[in-house]
Amino acid sequence: MSADDGAERIWPPVDYSVGRENIRQFVEASGERRVIYKDSKVSGEAGFRDVVAPPMFAAVYCWRSVRPALADAGIDMTRILHTSQEFVWSEPVCAGDTITTVAELRDRAGSKKASTYVLGTVSHNQEGDEVSRGTWTILVKGG
């Protein structure tokens, strides 16, 4: 089934409150070493409002909208393989921001063996500024 066959669907926005601890945990888990992502003084000297999040932190706040979209589409989460993701970043994300993300199903194609879902995300901060756009490609075993 393709988006032309009615696969397109948009889910309600999901908010994510970015905290210093969230950024710290991501930085630690990802092995990021740059001090700008760890120290509010260094981030401030670089012109950011607070501790700035690494760009790939987008995976954290976007996943909050992607996961419910997959579940709502009836996808068994134990059968998925996350095959790719791409992001385009705009405004930086900092501790204290509230990020609102909308997920949409852009395309679906499949057979009895497997289906591929392509989802898109668009995220904005509390000021309404776009912070990222994402494309998520997910393979579901068993159609």
mmCIF file of C-alpha atoms in Angstrom:
data_model
loop_
_atom_site.group_PDB
_atom_site.id
_atom_site.type_symbol
_atom_site.label_atom_id
_atom_site.label_comp_id
_atom_site.label_asym_id
_atom_site.label_seq_id
_atom_site.Cartn_x
_atom_site.Cartn_y
_atom_site.Cartn_z
ATOM 1 C CA MET A 1 0.000 0.000 0.000
ATOM 2 C CA SER A 2 1.381 3.438 -0.836
ATOM 3 C CA ALA A 3 0.515 6.863 0.503
ATOM 4 C CA ASP A 4 -1.618 7.283 -2.627
ATOM 5 C CA ASP A 5 -3.715 4.332 -1.433
ATOM 6 C CA GLY A 6 -4.676 6.131 1.756
ATOM 7 C CA ALA A 7 -1.656 5.300 3.933
ATOM 8 C CA GLU A 8 -1.137 8.933 4.896
ATOM 9 C CA ARG A 9 -2.162 9.687 8.425
ATOM 10 C CA ILE A 10 -1.212 12.372 10.929
ATOM 11 C CA TRP A 11 -1.216 11.830 14.695
ATOM 12 C CA PRO A 12 -1.827 14.441 17.406
ATOM 13 C CA PRO A 13 1.173 16.450 18.633
ATOM 14 C CA VAL A 14 3.265 15.070 21.484
ATOM 15 C CA ASP A 15 5.154 17.363 23.884
ATOM 16 C CA TYR A 16 8.558 16.636 25.392
ATOM 17 C CA SER A 17 10.073 18.788 28.154
ATOM 18 C CA VAL A 18 13.836 18.952 27.722
ATOM 19 C CA GLY A 19 15.755 18.923 30.989
ATOM 20 C CA ARG A 20 19.445 19.094 31.761
ATOM 21 C CA GLU A 21 19.234 15.574 33.154
ATOM 22 C CA ASN A 22 17.687 14.276 29.900
ATOM 23 C CA ILE A 23 20.544 15.801 27.928
ATOM 24 C CA ARG A 24 23.128 14.510 30.413
ATOM 25 C CA GLN A 25 21.788 10.955 30.147
ATOM 26 C CA PHE A 26 21.797 11.092 26.341
ATOM 27 C CA VAL A 27 25.326 12.522 26.256
ATOM 28 C CA GLU A 28 26.553 9.819 28.626
ATOM 29 C CA ALA A 29 24.813 6.988 26.752
ATOM 30 C CA SER A 30 26.040 8.179 23.354
ATOM 31 C CA GLY A 31 29.634 8.735 24.441
ATOM 32 C CA GLU A 32 29.538 12.397 23.425
ATOM 33 C CA ARG A 33 32.612 14.181 24.771
ATOM 34 C CA ARG A 34 32.146 17.833 23.826
ATOM 35 C CA VAL A 35 31.792 20.022 26.907
ATOM 36 C CA ILE A 36 29.218 22.293 25.247
ATOM 37 C CA TYR A 37 26.646 19.501 25.726
ATOM 38 C CA LYS A 38 27.494 19.118 29.419
ATOM 39 C CA ASP A 39 28.139 22.560 30.892
ATOM 40 C CA SER A 40 25.628 25.426 30.958
ATOM 41 C CA LYS A 41 28.417 28.008 31.295
ATOM 42 C CA VAL A 42 30.170 26.727 28.159
ATOM 43 C CA SER A 43 26.838 26.550 26.309
ATOM 44 C CA GLY A 44 26.029 30.103 27.440
ATOM 45 C CA GLU A 45 29.404 31.412 26.283
ATOM 46 C CA ALA A 46 28.637 29.876 22.877
ATOM 47 C CA GLY A 47 25.361 31.837 22.752
ATOM 48 C CA PHE A 48 22.852 29.184 23.832
ATOM 49 C CA ARG A 49 20.057 29.762 26.397
ATOM 50 C CA ASP A 50 21.102 26.785 28.534
ATOM 51 C CA VAL A 51 22.807 23.434 28.041
ATOM 52 C CA VAL A 52 22.416 22.672 24.346
ATOM 53 C CA ALA A 53 21.420 19.170 23.243
ATOM 54 C CA PRO A 54 23.443 17.260 20.639
ATOM 55 C CA PRO A 55 21.642 17.170 17.285
ATOM 56 C CA MET A 56 20.861 13.437 17.538
ATOM 57 C CA PHE A 57 18.897 14.149 20.726
ATOM 58 C CA ALA A 58 16.114 14.567 18.154
ATOM 59 C CA ALA A 59 15.750 10.786 18.279
ATOM 60 C CA VAL A 60 14.695 11.112 21.928
ATOM 61 C CA TYR A 61 11.981 13.739 21.598
ATOM 62 C CA CYS A 62 10.722 12.457 18.226
ATOM 63 C CA TRP A 63 10.423 8.836 19.365
ATOM 64 C CA ARG A 64 7.730 9.976 21.789
ATOM 65 C CA SER A 65 5.504 10.655 18.773
ATOM 66 C CA VAL A 66 6.690 7.803 16.530
ATOM 67 C CA ARG A 67 6.067 5.001 19.019
ATOM 68 C CA PRO A 68 2.354 5.787 19.577
ATOM 69 C CA ALA A 69 1.898 6.185 15.819
ATOM 70 C CA LEU A 70 3.304 2.699 15.255
ATOM 71 C CA ALA A 71 1.189 1.207 18.032
ATOM 72 C CA ASP A 72 -1.932 2.981 16.767
ATOM 73 C CA ALA A 73 -1.281 1.571 13.289
ATOM 74 C CA GLY A 74 -1.488 -1.914 14.846
ATOM 75 C CA ILE A 75 2.210 -2.658 14.531
ATOM 76 C CA ASP A 76 3.577 -5.308 16.886
ATOM 77 C CA MET A 77 6.628 -3.578 18.382
ATOM 78 C CA THR A 78 8.375 -6.930 18.899
ATOM 79 C CA ARG A 79 8.449 -7.428 15.119
ATOM 80 C CA ILE A 80 10.013 -4.141 14.041
ATOM 81 C CA LEU A 81 13.446 -3.370 12.676
ATOM 82 C CA HIS A 82 14.370 0.296 12.573
ATOM 83 C CA THR A 83 16.131 0.391 9.202
ATOM 84 C CA SER A 84 16.981 4.085 8.881
ATOM 85 C CA GLN A 85 16.369 7.581 10.101
ATOM 86 C CA GLU A 86 17.335 10.959 8.742
ATOM 87 C CA PHE A 87 17.118 14.365 10.363
ATOM 88 C CA VAL A 88 17.328 17.922 9.146
ATOM 89 C CA TRP A 89 17.984 20.336 11.999
ATOM 90 C CA SER A 90 17.124 24.000 12.299
ATOM 91 C CA GLU A 91 17.007 25.787 15.658
ATOM 92 C CA PRO A 92 19.042 24.279 18.527
ATOM 93 C CA VAL A 93 17.296 22.462 21.370
ATOM 94 C CA CYS A 94 18.268 23.510 24.898
ATOM 95 C CA ALA A 95 17.410 22.490 28.435
ATOM 96 C CA GLY A 96 14.164 24.205 29.404
ATOM 97 C CA ASP A 97 12.613 23.869 25.953
ATOM 98 C CA THR A 98 9.314 22.140 25.316
ATOM 99 C CA ILE A 99 9.436 20.352 21.984
ATOM 100 C CA THR A 100 6.183 19.501 20.209
ATOM 101 C CA THR A 101 6.402 16.789 17.568
ATOM 102 C CA VAL A 102 3.830 15.648 15.034
ATOM 103 C CA ALA A 103 4.243 12.253 13.359
ATOM 104 C CA GLU A 104 2.739 11.266 10.044
ATOM 105 C CA LEU A 105 2.643 8.043 8.079
ATOM 106 C CA ARG A 106 4.013 8.918 4.653
ATOM 107 C CA ASP A 107 4.099 5.529 2.994
ATOM 108 C CA ARG A 108 3.491 1.846 3.556
ATOM 109 C CA ALA A 109 4.373 -1.056 1.293
ATOM 110 C CA GLY A 110 4.360 -4.732 2.054
ATOM 111 C CA SER A 111 3.872 -8.386 1.449
ATOM 112 C CA LYS A 112 3.167 -11.415 3.634
ATOM 113 C CA LYS A 113 6.844 -11.552 4.629
ATOM 114 C CA ALA A 114 7.351 -7.932 5.650
ATOM 115 C CA SER A 115 6.002 -4.402 5.445
ATOM 116 C CA THR A 116 7.899 -1.146 5.308
ATOM 117 C CA TYR A 117 6.533 1.983 6.959
ATOM 118 C CA VAL A 118 7.919 5.456 6.340
ATOM 119 C CA LEU A 119 7.022 8.027 8.969
ATOM 120 C CA GLY A 120 7.867 11.692 9.092
ATOM 121 C CA THR A 121 8.212 13.955 12.107
ATOM 122 C CA VAL A 122 8.231 17.734 12.416
ATOM 123 C CA SER A 123 9.225 19.295 15.732
ATOM 124 C CA HIS A 124 8.876 22.852 17.040
ATOM 125 C CA ASN A 125 9.975 24.516 20.261
ATOM 126 C CA GLN A 126 7.759 26.517 22.623
ATOM 127 C CA GLU A 127 8.363 29.641 20.511
ATOM 128 C CA GLY A 128 6.966 27.910 17.424
ATOM 129 C CA ASP A 129 10.390 27.658 15.781
ATOM 130 C CA GLU A 130 11.046 24.459 13.857
ATOM 131 C CA VAL A 131 13.885 22.477 15.424
ATOM 132 C CA SER A 132 13.943 19.331 13.278
ATOM 133 C CA ARG A 133 12.352 17.243 10.560
ATOM 134 C CA GLY A 134 12.811 13.502 10.560
ATOM 135 C CA THR A 135 12.197 10.537 8.302
ATOM 136 C CA TRP A 136 11.928 7.106 9.923
ATOM 137 C CA THR A 137 11.897 3.872 7.923
ATOM 138 C CA ILE A 138 10.728 0.791 9.787
ATOM 139 C CA LEU A 139 10.499 -2.808 8.608
ATOM 140 C CA VAL A 140 7.856 -5.018 10.198
ATOM 141 C CA LYS A 141 8.401 -8.764 9.859
ATOM 142 C CA GLY A 142 5.393 -10.831 8.909
ATOM 143 C CA GLY A 143 3.611 -8.164 6.905
#
